[in-house]
């Protein structure tokens, strides 16, 4: 922009002919609406949540943007028609860690592209005007967008969260490269510079989440029960943002009664909950009828006479060469402190075998108020990078190894330790002596205050303890007391809303091990009908009319739990989530949606995954699965323990990097392809053990029925060949078809598909 002037009260503007030449483009814009921000996070530069502008830009029905030009003769009067409406959003971003300027500059570039993309999907009617960026968790509680350090944080957002003055927000990982939670995702994240959010998938995901947060849209790839629908249709950027411009004009649905696929569209979660398409909802929320002098109306494709089956190119369709770069006009206010500390590289290993281990890693900052920075999971090779880990900070790593044994480590950043050839610091994990199962959660006392409680099997030899980490609380150790096999303690922070529970207990030798668990406590009245718990990777949808609870407490744990009621071919693929309610005996009519992680496994169908509830044994619930976004949903009717499970007889292992060998290095197991395959009369199954362990090798048919057991004994380390002669455990020949061999040691289960032919 070369110059800015204002019209007089009659809307006139006089310009000197020697400065403004004929044919010069110009923009006339007025702002009838400025909506004040409700979150307590704004500076003077971004005190408004959004502004509604009306201008004279011309966007035709093909999405082309044109400017208006001065008339051909200097003395002519140019009439400007201000009839194009746009919504400008102002956002506040907080980074969980102290970031580098390189990361912040990359983040700015990503937001510029995101603004251009938002302009495209709304056909030139919405964009991002300004972004204020904090780091080191400043303004964390009231940020519009929280960027987590965790490499397994899934992009998520609260619907219409921009209108609430609490922590309803958009949550993002530091970068987002793949749409799955597999081992390959973690490896890509580790191998690629983890501070490069300008990757297009990060941008499209950001705009999708802003569709939830700022526009109030629900997903269009799921139904209201949480199951994936209509994989053959893309309803727009709230369906699959990776395939824009197909099939709906301007990437937003505009279907109504009478359209060919309206019946199918009406099954989407967005239509089920709002009763209208995304375009219709956007127009309803942001149009300003005004008075006879000025109106600001959002124009839908239907308003423009564009039918729902016509694909048009919105403005900025080519993000590398935008037609009208609203991103280049963005304003940034950098409030970050920044750091020059490099990322530190670590690898977790088993000191006995020198094999790498997959673990979850957290960093405890040693400041005035101790706080966690959750970094997520290591790769399959045990590697992870930590943001601004400084001398004196503590690293905590926990997780199950392939044999189901719990591993843990506490160490101080800066301590001398051995390094590999490429400078990676090696951390040796410790092992719990003995095997324990644990069901733990947060209940409420008679006054509604939170109480931590757990039931271990076998019993602990001495009292365990907990420390509670939250943004406002310096943790102190609390000793639990035991009554009738349950250990409990009132939490020292009765106002806890979000945090982590650091649980420490003695193993069978009296040595202390620990667990890290994620906690959340909410008043149901503050949550509304839909709420997403980012730290727990869990969405909660409540029927408030049928629910009597005043508040709920959630606790997520990856520690081993009892397996009663589970067949041997089932693997837990989510945290165990404890849900408790106040007051006691409350009714909760809700749907929970868990995000699961199958690592190197892939479910062959939706029936391979199930949500189970603990009732002195795991009981399956009717479940709805989305295999693309790795979510599983179920309707619940009360408090309890819930988890997602995968049927290994209905899944397969994913090979990576072109290798035909499936390996789970953290377990010390290798399962090679059988040979021959397919086969007529027999096949040889080869596997390796890196240490002595008890193993089973079973054959299952496609219905999940066990056909025969080939191995069930303790075996020393080594390589083994087992032949299957196509007979069941009664000696009968099996019919031709697909079978699965399942190798199991502890909680680690590997499988291969076998094909018997005539």
PDB file of N, CA and C in Angstrom, residues 258-311:
ATOM      1  N   UNK A 258     -32.140 -31.607  -1.870  1.00  0.00           N
ATOM      2  CA  UNK A 258     -32.271 -31.693  -3.320  1.00  0.00           C
ATOM      3  C   UNK A 258     -30.969 -31.989  -4.032  1.00  0.00           C
ATOM      4  N   UNK A 259     -29.829 -31.713  -3.383  1.00  0.00           N
ATOM      5  CA  UNK A 259     -28.543 -32.041  -3.997  1.00  0.00           C
ATOM      6  C   UNK A 259     -28.370 -33.557  -4.041  1.00  0.00           C
ATOM      7  N   UNK A 260     -27.601 -34.018  -5.031  1.00  0.00           N
ATOM      8  CA  UNK A 260     -27.483 -35.456  -5.276  1.00  0.00           C
ATOM      9  C   UNK A 260     -26.928 -36.210  -4.081  1.00  0.00           C
ATOM     10  N   UNK A 261     -25.971 -35.623  -3.369  1.00  0.00           N
ATOM     11  CA  UNK A 261     -25.355 -36.356  -2.255  1.00  0.00           C
ATOM     12  C   UNK A 261     -25.731 -35.758  -0.893  1.00  0.00           C
ATOM     13  N   UNK A 262     -26.819 -34.994  -0.856  1.00  0.00           N
ATOM     14  CA  UNK A 262     -27.191 -34.384   0.418  1.00  0.00           C
ATOM     15  C   UNK A 262     -27.475 -35.434   1.490  1.00  0.00           C
ATOM     16  N   UNK A 263     -28.116 -36.547   1.108  1.00  0.00           N
ATOM     17  CA  UNK A 263     -28.435 -37.587   2.092  1.00  0.00           C
ATOM     18  C   UNK A 263     -27.171 -38.099   2.762  1.00  0.00           C
ATOM     19  N   UNK A 264     -26.108 -38.220   1.991  1.00  0.00           N
ATOM     20  CA  UNK A 264     -24.846 -38.687   2.553  1.00  0.00           C
ATOM     21  C   UNK A 264     -24.193 -37.577   3.385  1.00  0.00           C
ATOM     22  N   UNK A 265     -24.300 -36.342   2.915  1.00  0.00           N
ATOM     23  CA  UNK A 265     -23.715 -35.230   3.669  1.00  0.00           C
ATOM     24  C   UNK A 265     -24.399 -35.052   5.022  1.00  0.00           C
ATOM     25  N   UNK A 266     -25.685 -35.311   5.068  1.00  0.00           N
ATOM     26  CA  UNK A 266     -26.437 -35.103   6.312  1.00  0.00           C
ATOM     27  C   UNK A 266     -25.989 -36.043   7.429  1.00  0.00           C
ATOM     28  N   UNK A 267     -25.187 -37.076   7.095  1.00  0.00           N
ATOM     29  CA  UNK A 267     -24.676 -37.989   8.114  1.00  0.00           C
ATOM     30  C   UNK A 267     -23.420 -37.457   8.798  1.00  0.00           C
ATOM     31  N   UNK A 268     -22.827 -36.381   8.279  1.00  0.00           N
ATOM     32  CA  UNK A 268     -21.590 -35.868   8.855  1.00  0.00           C
ATOM     33  C   UNK A 268     -21.843 -35.274  10.233  1.00  0.00           C
ATOM     34  N   UNK A 269     -20.797 -35.253  11.029  1.00  0.00           N
ATOM     35  CA  UNK A 269     -20.927 -34.678  12.367  1.00  0.00           C
ATOM     36  C   UNK A 269     -21.313 -33.207  12.285  1.00  0.00           C
ATOM     37  N   UNK A 270     -20.728 -32.474  11.340  1.00  0.00           N
ATOM     38  CA  UNK A 270     -21.036 -31.037  11.263  1.00  0.00           C
ATOM     39  C   UNK A 270     -22.518 -30.802  11.005  1.00  0.00           C
ATOM     40  N   UNK A 271     -23.082 -31.507  10.026  1.00  0.00           N
ATOM     41  CA  UNK A 271     -24.494 -31.278   9.729  1.00  0.00           C
ATOM     42  C   UNK A 271     -25.379 -31.781  10.865  1.00  0.00           C
ATOM     43  N   UNK A 272     -25.000 -32.916  11.459  1.00  0.00           N
ATOM     44  CA  UNK A 272     -25.799 -33.469  12.543  1.00  0.00           C
ATOM     45  C   UNK A 272     -25.910 -32.478  13.702  1.00  0.00           C
ATOM     46  N   UNK A 273     -24.828 -31.755  13.990  1.00  0.00           N
ATOM     47  CA  UNK A 273     -24.819 -30.885  15.171  1.00  0.00           C
ATOM     48  C   UNK A 273     -25.271 -29.452  14.875  1.00  0.00           C
ATOM     49  N   UNK A 274     -25.188 -29.013  13.618  1.00  0.00           N
ATOM     50  CA  UNK A 274     -25.556 -27.629  13.304  1.00  0.00           C
ATOM     51  C   UNK A 274     -26.797 -27.521  12.428  1.00  0.00           C
ATOM     52  N   UNK A 275     -27.122 -28.586  11.664  1.00  0.00           N
ATOM     53  CA  UNK A 275     -28.280 -28.543  10.785  1.00  0.00           C
ATOM     54  C   UNK A 275     -28.061 -27.746   9.516  1.00  0.00           C
ATOM     55  N   UNK A 276     -26.816 -27.434   9.198  1.00  0.00           N
ATOM     56  CA  UNK A 276     -26.521 -26.683   7.970  1.00  0.00           C
ATOM     57  C   UNK A 276     -25.110 -26.996   7.503  1.00  0.00           C
ATOM     58  N   UNK A 277     -24.819 -26.623   6.266  1.00  0.00           N
ATOM     59  CA  UNK A 277     -23.487 -26.852   5.717  1.00  0.00           C
ATOM     60  C   UNK A 277     -22.498 -25.848   6.294  1.00  0.00           C
ATOM     61  N   UNK A 278     -21.213 -26.070   6.012  1.00  0.00           N
ATOM     62  CA  UNK A 278     -20.187 -25.148   6.516  1.00  0.00           C
ATOM     63  C   UNK A 278     -20.372 -23.747   5.948  1.00  0.00           C
ATOM     64  N   UNK A 279     -20.654 -23.652   4.640  1.00  0.00           N
ATOM     65  CA  UNK A 279     -20.853 -22.330   4.050  1.00  0.00           C
ATOM     66  C   UNK A 279     -22.054 -21.618   4.681  1.00  0.00           C
ATOM     67  N   UNK A 280     -23.147 -22.352   4.843  1.00  0.00           N
ATOM     68  CA  UNK A 280     -24.336 -21.739   5.440  1.00  0.00           C
ATOM     69  C   UNK A 280     -24.055 -21.282   6.872  1.00  0.00           C
ATOM     70  N   UNK A 281     -23.309 -22.112   7.632  1.00  0.00           N
ATOM     71  CA  UNK A 281     -23.006 -21.765   9.013  1.00  0.00           C
ATOM     72  C   UNK A 281     -22.081 -20.556   9.074  1.00  0.00           C
ATOM     73  N   UNK A 282     -21.089 -20.507   8.202  1.00  0.00           N
ATOM     74  CA  UNK A 282     -20.161 -19.376   8.146  1.00  0.00           C
ATOM     75  C   UNK A 282     -20.921 -18.081   7.849  1.00  0.00           C
ATOM     76  N   UNK A 283     -21.838 -18.131   6.881  1.00  0.00           N
ATOM     77  CA  UNK A 283     -22.620 -16.940   6.536  1.00  0.00           C
ATOM     78  C   UNK A 283     -23.505 -16.501   7.693  1.00  0.00           C
ATOM     79  N   UNK A 284     -24.085 -17.469   8.406  1.00  0.00           N
ATOM     80  CA  UNK A 284     -24.936 -17.125   9.545  1.00  0.00           C
ATOM     81  C   UNK A 284     -24.136 -16.463  10.659  1.00  0.00           C
ATOM     82  N   UNK A 285     -22.935 -16.976  10.951  1.00  0.00           N
ATOM     83  CA  UNK A 285     -22.159 -16.491  12.088  1.00  0.00           C
ATOM     84  C   UNK A 285     -21.513 -15.139  11.835  1.00  0.00           C
ATOM     85  N   UNK A 286     -21.162 -14.816  10.588  1.00  0.00           N
ATOM     86  CA  UNK A 286     -20.337 -13.632  10.364  1.00  0.00           C
ATOM     87  C   UNK A 286     -20.973 -12.566   9.478  1.00  0.00           C
ATOM     88  N   UNK A 287     -22.185 -12.773   9.002  1.00  0.00           N
ATOM     89  CA  UNK A 287     -22.856 -11.717   8.243  1.00  0.00           C
ATOM     90  C   UNK A 287     -23.354 -10.625   9.194  1.00  0.00           C
ATOM     91  N   UNK A 288     -23.355  -9.379   8.686  1.00  0.00           N
ATOM     92  CA  UNK A 288     -23.798  -8.223   9.475  1.00  0.00           C
ATOM     93  C   UNK A 288     -24.829  -7.465   8.654  1.00  0.00           C
ATOM     94  N   UNK A 289     -26.140  -7.649   8.963  1.00  0.00           N
ATOM     95  CA  UNK A 289     -27.165  -6.999   8.154  1.00  0.00           C
ATOM     96  C   UNK A 289     -27.058  -5.479   8.153  1.00  0.00           C
ATOM     97  N   UNK A 290     -26.619  -4.884   9.272  1.00  0.00           N
ATOM     98  CA  UNK A 290     -26.453  -3.441   9.334  1.00  0.00           C
ATOM     99  C   UNK A 290     -27.752  -2.694   9.121  1.00  0.00           C
ATOM    100  N   UNK A 291     -27.665  -1.549   8.462  1.00  0.00           N
ATOM    101  CA  UNK A 291     -28.860  -0.768   8.142  1.00  0.00           C
ATOM    102  C   UNK A 291     -28.837  -0.430   6.654  1.00  0.00           C
ATOM    103  N   UNK A 292     -29.643   0.530   6.243  1.00  0.00           N
ATOM    104  CA  UNK A 292     -29.731   0.824   4.812  1.00  0.00           C
ATOM    105  C   UNK A 292     -28.441   1.412   4.258  1.00  0.00           C
ATOM    106  N   UNK A 293     -27.569   1.944   5.147  1.00  0.00           N
ATOM    107  CA  UNK A 293     -26.336   2.548   4.663  1.00  0.00           C
ATOM    108  C   UNK A 293     -25.240   1.519   4.416  1.00  0.00           C
ATOM    109  N   UNK A 294     -25.156   0.469   5.249  1.00  0.00           N
ATOM    110  CA  UNK A 294     -24.034  -0.450   5.136  1.00  0.00           C
ATOM    111  C   UNK A 294     -24.428  -1.837   5.614  1.00  0.00           C
ATOM    112  N   UNK A 295     -24.130  -2.827   4.818  1.00  0.00           N
ATOM    113  CA  UNK A 295     -24.282  -4.222   5.223  1.00  0.00           C
ATOM    114  C   UNK A 295     -22.981  -4.950   4.929  1.00  0.00           C
ATOM    115  N   UNK A 296     -22.720  -6.037   5.677  1.00  0.00           N
ATOM    116  CA  UNK A 296     -21.540  -6.876   5.453  1.00  0.00           C
ATOM    117  C   UNK A 296     -22.025  -8.314   5.432  1.00  0.00           C
ATOM    118  N   UNK A 297     -22.262  -8.823   4.241  1.00  0.00           N
ATOM    119  CA  UNK A 297     -22.868 -10.139   4.107  1.00  0.00           C
ATOM    120  C   UNK A 297     -21.877 -11.117   3.478  1.00  0.00           C
ATOM    121  N   UNK A 298     -21.741 -12.298   4.127  1.00  0.00           N
ATOM    122  CA  UNK A 298     -20.942 -13.379   3.571  1.00  0.00           C
ATOM    123  C   UNK A 298     -21.711 -14.004   2.408  1.00  0.00           C
ATOM    124  N   UNK A 299     -21.039 -14.188   1.285  1.00  0.00           N
ATOM    125  CA  UNK A 299     -21.684 -14.766   0.100  1.00  0.00           C
ATOM    126  C   UNK A 299     -21.283 -16.228  -0.037  1.00  0.00           C
ATOM    127  N   UNK A 300     -22.270 -17.114  -0.021  1.00  0.00           N
ATOM    128  CA  UNK A 300     -22.019 -18.542  -0.219  1.00  0.00           C
ATOM    129  C   UNK A 300     -22.014 -18.838  -1.720  1.00  0.00           C
ATOM    130  N   UNK A 301     -21.492 -19.993  -2.127  1.00  0.00           N
ATOM    131  CA  UNK A 301     -21.587 -20.349  -3.548  1.00  0.00           C
ATOM    132  C   UNK A 301     -23.024 -20.342  -4.054  1.00  0.00           C
ATOM    133  N   UNK A 302     -23.970 -20.794  -3.238  1.00  0.00           N
ATOM    134  CA  UNK A 302     -25.373 -20.777  -3.650  1.00  0.00           C
ATOM    135  C   UNK A 302     -25.830 -19.352  -3.929  1.00  0.00           C
ATOM    136  N   UNK A 303     -25.403 -18.401  -3.078  1.00  0.00           N
ATOM    137  CA  UNK A 303     -25.754 -16.996  -3.297  1.00  0.00           C
ATOM    138  C   UNK A 303     -25.234 -16.496  -4.642  1.00  0.00           C
ATOM    139  N   UNK A 304     -24.095 -17.049  -5.070  1.00  0.00           N
ATOM    140  CA  UNK A 304     -23.481 -16.616  -6.325  1.00  0.00           C
ATOM    141  C   UNK A 304     -24.008 -17.405  -7.526  1.00  0.00           C
ATOM    142  N   UNK A 305     -24.939 -18.335  -7.277  1.00  0.00           N
ATOM    143  CA  UNK A 305     -25.487 -19.127  -8.363  1.00  0.00           C
ATOM    144  C   UNK A 305     -24.611 -20.287  -8.772  1.00  0.00           C
ATOM    145  N   UNK A 306     -23.699 -20.702  -7.885  1.00  0.00           N
ATOM    146  CA  UNK A 306     -22.796 -21.811  -8.182  1.00  0.00           C
ATOM    147  C   UNK A 306     -23.395 -23.079  -7.601  1.00  0.00           C
ATOM    148  N   UNK A 307     -23.593 -24.074  -8.429  1.00  0.00           N
ATOM    149  CA  UNK A 307     -24.183 -25.325  -7.947  1.00  0.00           C
ATOM    150  C   UNK A 307     -23.159 -26.134  -7.166  1.00  0.00           C
ATOM    151  N   UNK A 308     -23.653 -26.998  -6.296  1.00  0.00           N
ATOM    152  CA  UNK A 308     -22.787 -27.719  -5.368  1.00  0.00           C
ATOM    153  C   UNK A 308     -21.897 -28.744  -6.039  1.00  0.00           C
ATOM    154  N   UNK A 309     -22.189 -29.091  -7.309  1.00  0.00           N
ATOM    155  CA  UNK A 309     -21.358 -30.081  -7.990  1.00  0.00           C
ATOM    156  C   UNK A 309     -20.283 -29.432  -8.861  1.00  0.00           C
ATOM    157  N   UNK A 310     -20.165 -28.122  -8.806  1.00  0.00           N
ATOM    158  CA  UNK A 310     -19.193 -27.427  -9.640  1.00  0.00           C
ATOM    159  C   UNK A 310     -17.949 -27.085  -8.830  1.00  0.00           C
ATOM    160  N   UNK A 311     -16.802 -27.434  -9.372  1.00  0.00           N
ATOM    161  CA  UNK A 311     -15.530 -27.123  -8.730  1.00  0.00           C
ATOM    162  C   UNK A 311     -15.013 -25.808  -9.289  1.00  0.00           C
TER     163      UNK A 311
END
